Amino acid sequence: MADLFLTQRLGLVRLAFLLVGDQDTAEDVVQDAFTALHRRWSRLTDHDRVLPYLRASVVNGCRMIHRRRSIMSRFTGERQPPARSAEAATLLGETRREVSEAIRALPRRQREAVVLRYYLDLSEAEIAEAMGISRGTVKSTVFRALKTLTGKLEGNR
């Protein structure tokens, strides 16, 4: 379990960061996923399926964060953008920032599919498993997302 944490944590935090938009929340989501895995570790029969389980757990955790943010914005009437540290803002160059903002503006399912495909380089089958959808839905979702991103990014130039 410790080796899994050391080798996979950073990639999972990147995934969560791209989905929720702030480092602290991303780290919390990943920590929650590893905590849940640890609780179930003794009952797992197929340890080869642990990484897909963790990915799905992180994606679901990010969905929960978005639901909470949505509920809070309904009650407060204001939408809080995710906090970004000066360090994180510096790391994102202008082009990267534009791409990141365009991805964040995508609908949730499209955003998840694009991040899993192009940032984690997962196959369609792995994405389908992580998101709980069919491979065909993955294909059409990624296609629509890329079409939207192309339009937004070409419009900014």
mmCIF file with all atom_site columns, C-alpha atoms in Angstrom:
data_model
loop_
_atom_site.group_PDB
_atom_site.id
_atom_site.type_symbol
_atom_site.label_atom_id
_atom_site.label_alt_id
_atom_site.label_comp_id
_atom_site.label_asym_id
_atom_site.label_entity_id
_atom_site.label_seq_id
_atom_site.pdbx_PDB_ins_code
_atom_site.Cartn_x
_atom_site.Cartn_y
_atom_site.Cartn_z
_atom_site.occupancy
_atom_site.B_iso_or_equiv
_atom_site.pdbx_formal_charge
_atom_site.auth_seq_id
_atom_site.auth_comp_id
_atom_site.auth_asym_id
_atom_site.auth_atom_id
_atom_site.pdbx_PDB_model_num
ATOM 1   C CA . MET A 1 1   ? 0.000   0.000  0.000   1.00 0.00 ? 1   MET A CA 1
ATOM 2   C CA . ALA A 1 2   ? 2.862   2.396  0.820   1.00 0.00 ? 2   ALA A CA 1
ATOM 3   C CA . ASP A 1 3   ? 4.478   1.758  -2.583  1.00 0.00 ? 3   ASP A CA 1
ATOM 4   C CA . LEU A 1 4   ? 1.174   2.417  -4.296  1.00 0.00 ? 4   LEU A CA 1
ATOM 5   C CA . PHE A 1 5   ? 0.858   5.725  -2.454  1.00 0.00 ? 5   PHE A CA 1
ATOM 6   C CA . LEU A 1 6   ? 4.411   6.766  -3.340  1.00 0.00 ? 6   LEU A CA 1
ATOM 7   C CA . THR A 1 7   ? 4.098   5.886  -7.013  1.00 0.00 ? 7   THR A CA 1
ATOM 8   C CA . GLN A 1 8   ? 0.523   7.015  -7.742  1.00 0.00 ? 8   GLN A CA 1
ATOM 9   C CA . ARG A 1 9   ? -0.249  9.917  -5.413  1.00 0.00 ? 9   ARG A CA 1
ATOM 10  C CA . LEU A 1 10  ? 1.228   12.667 -7.569  1.00 0.00 ? 10  LEU A CA 1
ATOM 11  C CA . GLY A 1 11  ? -0.610  11.561 -10.721 1.00 0.00 ? 11  GLY A CA 1
ATOM 12  C CA . LEU A 1 12  ? -3.872  11.294 -8.827  1.00 0.00 ? 12  LEU A CA 1
ATOM 13  C CA . VAL A 1 13  ? -3.377  14.751 -7.300  1.00 0.00 ? 13  VAL A CA 1
ATOM 14  C CA . ARG A 1 14  ? -2.789  16.147 -10.812 1.00 0.00 ? 14  ARG A CA 1
ATOM 15  C CA . LEU A 1 15  ? -6.002  14.482 -11.971 1.00 0.00 ? 15  LEU A CA 1
ATOM 16  C CA . ALA A 1 16  ? -7.966  15.932 -9.057  1.00 0.00 ? 16  ALA A CA 1
ATOM 17  C CA . PHE A 1 17  ? -6.366  19.368 -9.517  1.00 0.00 ? 17  PHE A CA 1
ATOM 18  C CA . LEU A 1 18  ? -7.429  19.468 -13.143 1.00 0.00 ? 18  LEU A CA 1
ATOM 19  C CA . LEU A 1 19  ? -10.971 18.518 -12.169 1.00 0.00 ? 19  LEU A CA 1
ATOM 20  C CA . VAL A 1 20  ? -11.479 20.768 -9.117  1.00 0.00 ? 20  VAL A CA 1
ATOM 21  C CA . GLY A 1 21  ? -9.078  23.624 -9.818  1.00 0.00 ? 21  GLY A CA 1
ATOM 22  C CA . ASP A 1 22  ? -7.234  23.973 -6.525  1.00 0.00 ? 22  ASP A CA 1
ATOM 23  C CA . GLN A 1 23  ? -4.313  22.123 -5.002  1.00 0.00 ? 23  GLN A CA 1
ATOM 24  C CA . ASP A 1 24  ? -5.524  21.801 -1.408  1.00 0.00 ? 24  ASP A CA 1
ATOM 25  C CA . THR A 1 25  ? -8.862  20.317 -2.387  1.00 0.00 ? 25  THR A CA 1
ATOM 26  C CA . ALA A 1 26  ? -7.171  17.989 -4.884  1.00 0.00 ? 26  ALA A CA 1
ATOM 27  C CA . GLU A 1 27  ? -4.848  16.669 -2.192  1.00 0.00 ? 27  GLU A CA 1
ATOM 28  C CA . ASP A 1 28  ? -7.806  16.150 0.165   1.00 0.00 ? 28  ASP A CA 1
ATOM 29  C CA . VAL A 1 29  ? -9.723  14.190 -2.476  1.00 0.00 ? 29  VAL A CA 1
ATOM 30  C CA . VAL A 1 30  ? -6.738  11.919 -3.136  1.00 0.00 ? 30  VAL A CA 1
ATOM 31  C CA . GLN A 1 31  ? -6.116  11.417 0.568   1.00 0.00 ? 31  GLN A CA 1
ATOM 32  C CA . ASP A 1 32  ? -9.774  10.453 1.019   1.00 0.00 ? 32  ASP A CA 1
ATOM 33  C CA . ALA A 1 33  ? -9.461  7.934  -1.834  1.00 0.00 ? 33  ALA A CA 1
ATOM 34  C CA . PHE A 1 34  ? -6.383  6.320  -0.263  1.00 0.00 ? 34  PHE A CA 1
ATOM 35  C CA . THR A 1 35  ? -8.084  6.269  3.150   1.00 0.00 ? 35  THR A CA 1
ATOM 36  C CA . ALA A 1 36  ? -11.105 4.476  1.687   1.00 0.00 ? 36  ALA A CA 1
ATOM 37  C CA . LEU A 1 37  ? -8.790  2.008  -0.064  1.00 0.00 ? 37  LEU A CA 1
ATOM 38  C CA . HIS A 1 38  ? -6.919  1.347  3.164   1.00 0.00 ? 38  HIS A CA 1
ATOM 39  C CA . ARG A 1 39  ? -10.191 0.551  4.965   1.00 0.00 ? 39  ARG A CA 1
ATOM 40  C CA . ARG A 1 40  ? -11.094 -1.990 2.266   1.00 0.00 ? 40  ARG A CA 1
ATOM 41  C CA . TRP A 1 41  ? -7.578  -3.384 1.688   1.00 0.00 ? 41  TRP A CA 1
ATOM 42  C CA . SER A 1 42  ? -8.046  -6.636 3.627   1.00 0.00 ? 42  SER A CA 1
ATOM 43  C CA . ARG A 1 43  ? -11.255 -7.416 1.691   1.00 0.00 ? 43  ARG A CA 1
ATOM 44  C CA . LEU A 1 44  ? -9.773  -6.839 -1.767  1.00 0.00 ? 44  LEU A CA 1
ATOM 45  C CA . THR A 1 45  ? -9.262  -9.990 -3.776  1.00 0.00 ? 45  THR A CA 1
ATOM 46  C CA . ASP A 1 46  ? -7.794  -8.530 -6.967  1.00 0.00 ? 46  ASP A CA 1
ATOM 47  C CA . HIS A 1 47  ? -4.981  -6.133 -6.139  1.00 0.00 ? 47  HIS A CA 1
ATOM 48  C CA . ASP A 1 48  ? -4.383  -5.538 -9.876  1.00 0.00 ? 48  ASP A CA 1
ATOM 49  C CA . ARG A 1 49  ? -7.641  -3.552 -9.916  1.00 0.00 ? 49  ARG A CA 1
ATOM 50  C CA . VAL A 1 50  ? -6.524  -1.110 -7.211  1.00 0.00 ? 50  VAL A CA 1
ATOM 51  C CA . LEU A 1 51  ? -5.357  1.710  -9.512  1.00 0.00 ? 51  LEU A CA 1
ATOM 52  C CA . PRO A 1 52  ? -8.615  1.813  -11.525 1.00 0.00 ? 52  PRO A CA 1
ATOM 53  C CA . TYR A 1 53  ? -10.488 1.802  -8.213  1.00 0.00 ? 53  TYR A CA 1
ATOM 54  C CA . LEU A 1 54  ? -8.414  4.758  -6.984  1.00 0.00 ? 54  LEU A CA 1
ATOM 55  C CA . ARG A 1 55  ? -8.985  6.701  -10.213 1.00 0.00 ? 55  ARG A CA 1
ATOM 56  C CA . ALA A 1 56  ? -12.729 6.140  -10.014 1.00 0.00 ? 56  ALA A CA 1
ATOM 57  C CA . SER A 1 57  ? -12.678 7.140  -6.354  1.00 0.00 ? 57  SER A CA 1
ATOM 58  C CA . VAL A 1 58  ? -10.835 10.391 -7.172  1.00 0.00 ? 58  VAL A CA 1
ATOM 59  C CA . VAL A 1 59  ? -13.223 11.233 -10.038 1.00 0.00 ? 59  VAL A CA 1
ATOM 60  C CA . ASN A 1 60  ? -16.210 10.587 -7.760  1.00 0.00 ? 60  ASN A CA 1
ATOM 61  C CA . GLY A 1 61  ? -14.636 12.684 -5.001  1.00 0.00 ? 61  GLY A CA 1
ATOM 62  C CA . CYS A 1 62  ? -14.209 15.558 -7.437  1.00 0.00 ? 62  CYS A CA 1
ATOM 63  C CA . ARG A 1 63  ? -17.839 15.220 -8.480  1.00 0.00 ? 63  ARG A CA 1
ATOM 64  C CA . MET A 1 64  ? -18.836 15.504 -4.826  1.00 0.00 ? 64  MET A CA 1
ATOM 65  C CA . ILE A 1 65  ? -16.755 18.696 -4.487  1.00 0.00 ? 65  ILE A CA 1
ATOM 66  C CA . HIS A 1 66  ? -18.521 20.217 -7.502  1.00 0.00 ? 66  HIS A CA 1
ATOM 67  C CA . ARG A 1 67  ? -21.922 19.283 -6.057  1.00 0.00 ? 67  ARG A CA 1
ATOM 68  C CA . ARG A 1 68  ? -21.035 20.936 -2.747  1.00 0.00 ? 68  ARG A CA 1
ATOM 69  C CA . ARG A 1 69  ? -19.797 24.055 -4.517  1.00 0.00 ? 69  ARG A CA 1
ATOM 70  C CA . SER A 1 70  ? -22.968 24.175 -6.579  1.00 0.00 ? 70  SER A CA 1
ATOM 71  C CA . ILE A 1 71  ? -25.178 23.877 -3.490  1.00 0.00 ? 71  ILE A CA 1
ATOM 72  C CA . MET A 1 72  ? -23.189 26.542 -1.658  1.00 0.00 ? 72  MET A CA 1
ATOM 73  C CA . SER A 1 73  ? -23.452 28.945 -4.582  1.00 0.00 ? 73  SER A CA 1
ATOM 74  C CA . ARG A 1 74  ? -27.247 28.496 -4.609  1.00 0.00 ? 74  ARG A CA 1
ATOM 75  C CA . PHE A 1 75  ? -27.495 29.449 -0.956  1.00 0.00 ? 75  PHE A CA 1
ATOM 76  C CA . THR A 1 76  ? -24.952 32.260 -0.976  1.00 0.00 ? 76  THR A CA 1
ATOM 77  C CA . GLY A 1 77  ? -25.775 33.566 -4.432  1.00 0.00 ? 77  GLY A CA 1
ATOM 78  C CA . GLU A 1 78  ? -22.124 33.846 -5.314  1.00 0.00 ? 78  GLU A CA 1
ATOM 79  C CA . ARG A 1 79  ? -19.857 31.511 -7.143  1.00 0.00 ? 79  ARG A CA 1
ATOM 80  C CA . GLN A 1 80  ? -16.439 31.157 -5.574  1.00 0.00 ? 80  GLN A CA 1
ATOM 81  C CA . PRO A 1 81  ? -13.687 30.413 -8.029  1.00 0.00 ? 81  PRO A CA 1
ATOM 82  C CA . PRO A 1 82  ? -11.206 27.865 -6.737  1.00 0.00 ? 82  PRO A CA 1
ATOM 83  C CA . ALA A 1 83  ? -8.345  29.460 -4.832  1.00 0.00 ? 83  ALA A CA 1
ATOM 84  C CA . ARG A 1 84  ? -5.052  29.325 -6.652  1.00 0.00 ? 84  ARG A CA 1
ATOM 85  C CA . SER A 1 85  ? -1.788  29.845 -4.863  1.00 0.00 ? 85  SER A CA 1
ATOM 86  C CA . ALA A 1 86  ? 0.804   32.240 -6.235  1.00 0.00 ? 86  ALA A CA 1
ATOM 87  C CA . GLU A 1 87  ? 3.036   29.244 -6.826  1.00 0.00 ? 87  GLU A CA 1
ATOM 88  C CA . ALA A 1 88  ? 0.407   27.445 -8.900  1.00 0.00 ? 88  ALA A CA 1
ATOM 89  C CA . ALA A 1 89  ? -0.427  30.611 -10.847 1.00 0.00 ? 89  ALA A CA 1
ATOM 90  C CA . THR A 1 90  ? 3.234   31.132 -11.687 1.00 0.00 ? 90  THR A CA 1
ATOM 91  C CA . LEU A 1 91  ? 3.606   27.567 -12.910 1.00 0.00 ? 91  LEU A CA 1
ATOM 92  C CA . LEU A 1 92  ? 0.805   27.962 -15.412 1.00 0.00 ? 92  LEU A CA 1
ATOM 93  C CA . GLY A 1 93  ? 2.037   29.878 -18.435 1.00 0.00 ? 93  GLY A CA 1
ATOM 94  C CA . GLU A 1 94  ? -0.315  32.003 -20.504 1.00 0.00 ? 94  GLU A CA 1
ATOM 95  C CA . THR A 1 95  ? -1.097  29.276 -23.031 1.00 0.00 ? 95  THR A CA 1
ATOM 96  C CA . ARG A 1 96  ? -1.457  26.662 -20.370 1.00 0.00 ? 96  ARG A CA 1
ATOM 97  C CA . ARG A 1 97  ? -3.723  28.964 -18.418 1.00 0.00 ? 97  ARG A CA 1
ATOM 98  C CA . GLU A 1 98  ? -5.973  29.445 -21.445 1.00 0.00 ? 98  GLU A CA 1
ATOM 99  C CA . VAL A 1 99  ? -6.193  25.694 -22.021 1.00 0.00 ? 99  VAL A CA 1
ATOM 100 C CA . SER A 1 100 ? -6.787  25.062 -18.336 1.00 0.00 ? 100 SER A CA 1
ATOM 101 C CA . GLU A 1 101 ? -9.598  27.632 -18.216 1.00 0.00 ? 101 GLU A CA 1
ATOM 102 C CA . ALA A 1 102 ? -11.160 26.243 -21.387 1.00 0.00 ? 102 ALA A CA 1
ATOM 103 C CA . ILE A 1 103 ? -11.108 22.732 -19.919 1.00 0.00 ? 103 ILE A CA 1
ATOM 104 C CA . ARG A 1 104 ? -12.580 23.970 -16.636 1.00 0.00 ? 104 ARG A CA 1
ATOM 105 C CA . ALA A 1 105 ? -15.410 25.627 -18.574 1.00 0.00 ? 105 ALA A CA 1
ATOM 106 C CA . LEU A 1 106 ? -16.435 22.305 -20.157 1.00 0.00 ? 106 LEU A CA 1
ATOM 107 C CA . PRO A 1 107 ? -19.407 20.428 -18.750 1.00 0.00 ? 107 PRO A CA 1
ATOM 108 C CA . ARG A 1 108 ? -18.365 18.040 -15.974 1.00 0.00 ? 108 ARG A CA 1
ATOM 109 C CA . ARG A 1 109 ? -18.492 14.804 -17.975 1.00 0.00 ? 109 ARG A CA 1
ATOM 110 C CA . GLN A 1 110 ? -16.539 16.279 -20.897 1.00 0.00 ? 110 GLN A CA 1
ATOM 111 C CA . ARG A 1 111 ? -13.952 17.757 -18.533 1.00 0.00 ? 111 ARG A CA 1
ATOM 112 C CA . GLU A 1 112 ? -13.455 14.427 -16.778 1.00 0.00 ? 112 GLU A CA 1
ATOM 113 C CA . ALA A 1 113 ? -13.109 12.525 -20.061 1.00 0.00 ? 113 ALA A CA 1
ATOM 114 C CA . VAL A 1 114 ? -10.570 14.983 -21.495 1.00 0.00 ? 114 VAL A CA 1
ATOM 115 C CA . VAL A 1 115 ? -8.454  14.998 -18.352 1.00 0.00 ? 115 VAL A CA 1
ATOM 116 C CA . LEU A 1 116 ? -8.452  11.215 -18.089 1.00 0.00 ? 116 LEU A CA 1
ATOM 117 C CA . ARG A 1 117 ? -7.616  10.823 -21.794 1.00 0.00 ? 117 ARG A CA 1
ATOM 118 C CA . TYR A 1 118 ? -5.051  13.530 -22.433 1.00 0.00 ? 118 TYR A CA 1
ATOM 119 C CA . TYR A 1 119 ? -3.531  14.223 -19.036 1.00 0.00 ? 119 TYR A CA 1
ATOM 120 C CA . LEU A 1 120 ? -3.454  10.681 -17.655 1.00 0.00 ? 120 LEU A CA 1
ATOM 121 C CA . ASP A 1 121 ? -3.248  9.011  -21.094 1.00 0.00 ? 121 ASP A CA 1
ATOM 122 C CA . LEU A 1 122 ? -5.840  6.371  -20.204 1.00 0.00 ? 122 LEU A CA 1
ATOM 123 C CA . SER A 1 123 ? -7.444  4.103  -22.776 1.00 0.00 ? 123 SER A CA 1
ATOM 124 C CA . GLU A 1 124 ? -11.145 4.374  -23.603 1.00 0.00 ? 124 GLU A CA 1
ATOM 125 C CA . ALA A 1 125 ? -11.814 1.238  -21.552 1.00 0.00 ? 125 ALA A CA 1
ATOM 126 C CA . GLU A 1 126 ? -9.991  2.666  -18.521 1.00 0.00 ? 126 GLU A CA 1
ATOM 127 C CA . ILE A 1 127 ? -11.844 5.972  -18.845 1.00 0.00 ? 127 ILE A CA 1
ATOM 128 C CA . ALA A 1 128 ? -15.175 4.173  -19.136 1.00 0.00 ? 128 ALA A CA 1
ATOM 129 C CA . GLU A 1 129 ? -14.404 2.236  -15.977 1.00 0.00 ? 129 GLU A CA 1
ATOM 130 C CA . ALA A 1 130 ? -13.245 5.313  -14.040 1.00 0.00 ? 130 ALA A CA 1
ATOM 131 C CA . MET A 1 131 ? -16.314 7.333  -15.036 1.00 0.00 ? 131 MET A CA 1
ATOM 132 C CA . GLY A 1 132 ? -18.846 4.516  -14.913 1.00 0.00 ? 132 GLY A CA 1
ATOM 133 C CA . ILE A 1 133 ? -19.949 4.950  -18.547 1.00 0.00 ? 133 ILE A CA 1
ATOM 134 C CA . SER A 1 134 ? -19.689 2.920  -21.769 1.00 0.00 ? 134 SER A CA 1
ATOM 135 C CA . ARG A 1 135 ? -16.759 3.110  -24.206 1.00 0.00 ? 135 ARG A CA 1
ATOM 136 C CA . GLY A 1 136 ? -19.049 4.567  -26.854 1.00 0.00 ? 136 GLY A CA 1
ATOM 137 C CA . THR A 1 137 ? -20.058 7.341  -24.491 1.00 0.00 ? 137 THR A CA 1
ATOM 138 C CA . VAL A 1 138 ? -16.377 8.031  -23.814 1.00 0.00 ? 138 VAL A CA 1
ATOM 139 C CA . LYS A 1 139 ? -15.722 8.404  -27.555 1.00 0.00 ? 139 LYS A CA 1
ATOM 140 C CA . SER A 1 140 ? -18.617 10.770 -28.175 1.00 0.00 ? 140 SER A CA 1
ATOM 141 C CA . THR A 1 141 ? -17.928 12.770 -25.014 1.00 0.00 ? 141 THR A CA 1
ATOM 142 C CA . VAL A 1 142 ? -14.255 13.304 -25.888 1.00 0.00 ? 142 VAL A CA 1
ATOM 143 C CA . PHE A 1 143 ? -15.204 14.221 -29.468 1.00 0.00 ? 143 PHE A CA 1
ATOM 144 C CA . ARG A 1 144 ? -17.684 16.877 -28.299 1.00 0.00 ? 144 ARG A CA 1
ATOM 145 C CA . ALA A 1 145 ? -15.212 18.204 -25.741 1.00 0.00 ? 145 ALA A CA 1
ATOM 146 C CA . LEU A 1 146 ? -12.432 18.570 -28.319 1.00 0.00 ? 146 LEU A CA 1
ATOM 147 C CA . LYS A 1 147 ? -14.801 20.323 -30.713 1.00 0.00 ? 147 LYS A CA 1
ATOM 148 C CA . THR A 1 148 ? -15.782 22.785 -27.972 1.00 0.00 ? 148 THR A CA 1
ATOM 149 C CA . LEU A 1 149 ? -12.174 23.331 -26.896 1.00 0.00 ? 149 LEU A CA 1
ATOM 150 C CA . THR A 1 150 ? -11.037 23.932 -30.471 1.00 0.00 ? 150 THR A CA 1
ATOM 151 C CA . GLY A 1 151 ? -13.740 26.549 -30.956 1.00 0.00 ? 151 GLY A CA 1
ATOM 152 C CA . LYS A 1 152 ? -12.910 28.336 -27.686 1.00 0.00 ? 152 LYS A CA 1
ATOM 153 C CA . LEU A 1 153 ? -9.148  28.296 -28.127 1.00 0.00 ? 153 LEU A CA 1
ATOM 154 C CA . GLU A 1 154 ? -9.211  29.353 -31.780 1.00 0.00 ? 154 GLU A CA 1
ATOM 155 C CA . GLY A 1 155 ? -11.630 32.133 -30.842 1.00 0.00 ? 155 GLY A CA 1
ATOM 156 C CA . ASN A 1 156 ? -9.066  33.493 -28.327 1.00 0.00 ? 156 ASN A CA 1
ATOM 157 C CA . ARG A 1 157 ? -6.435  34.009 -30.997 1.00 0.00 ? 157 ARG A CA 1
#
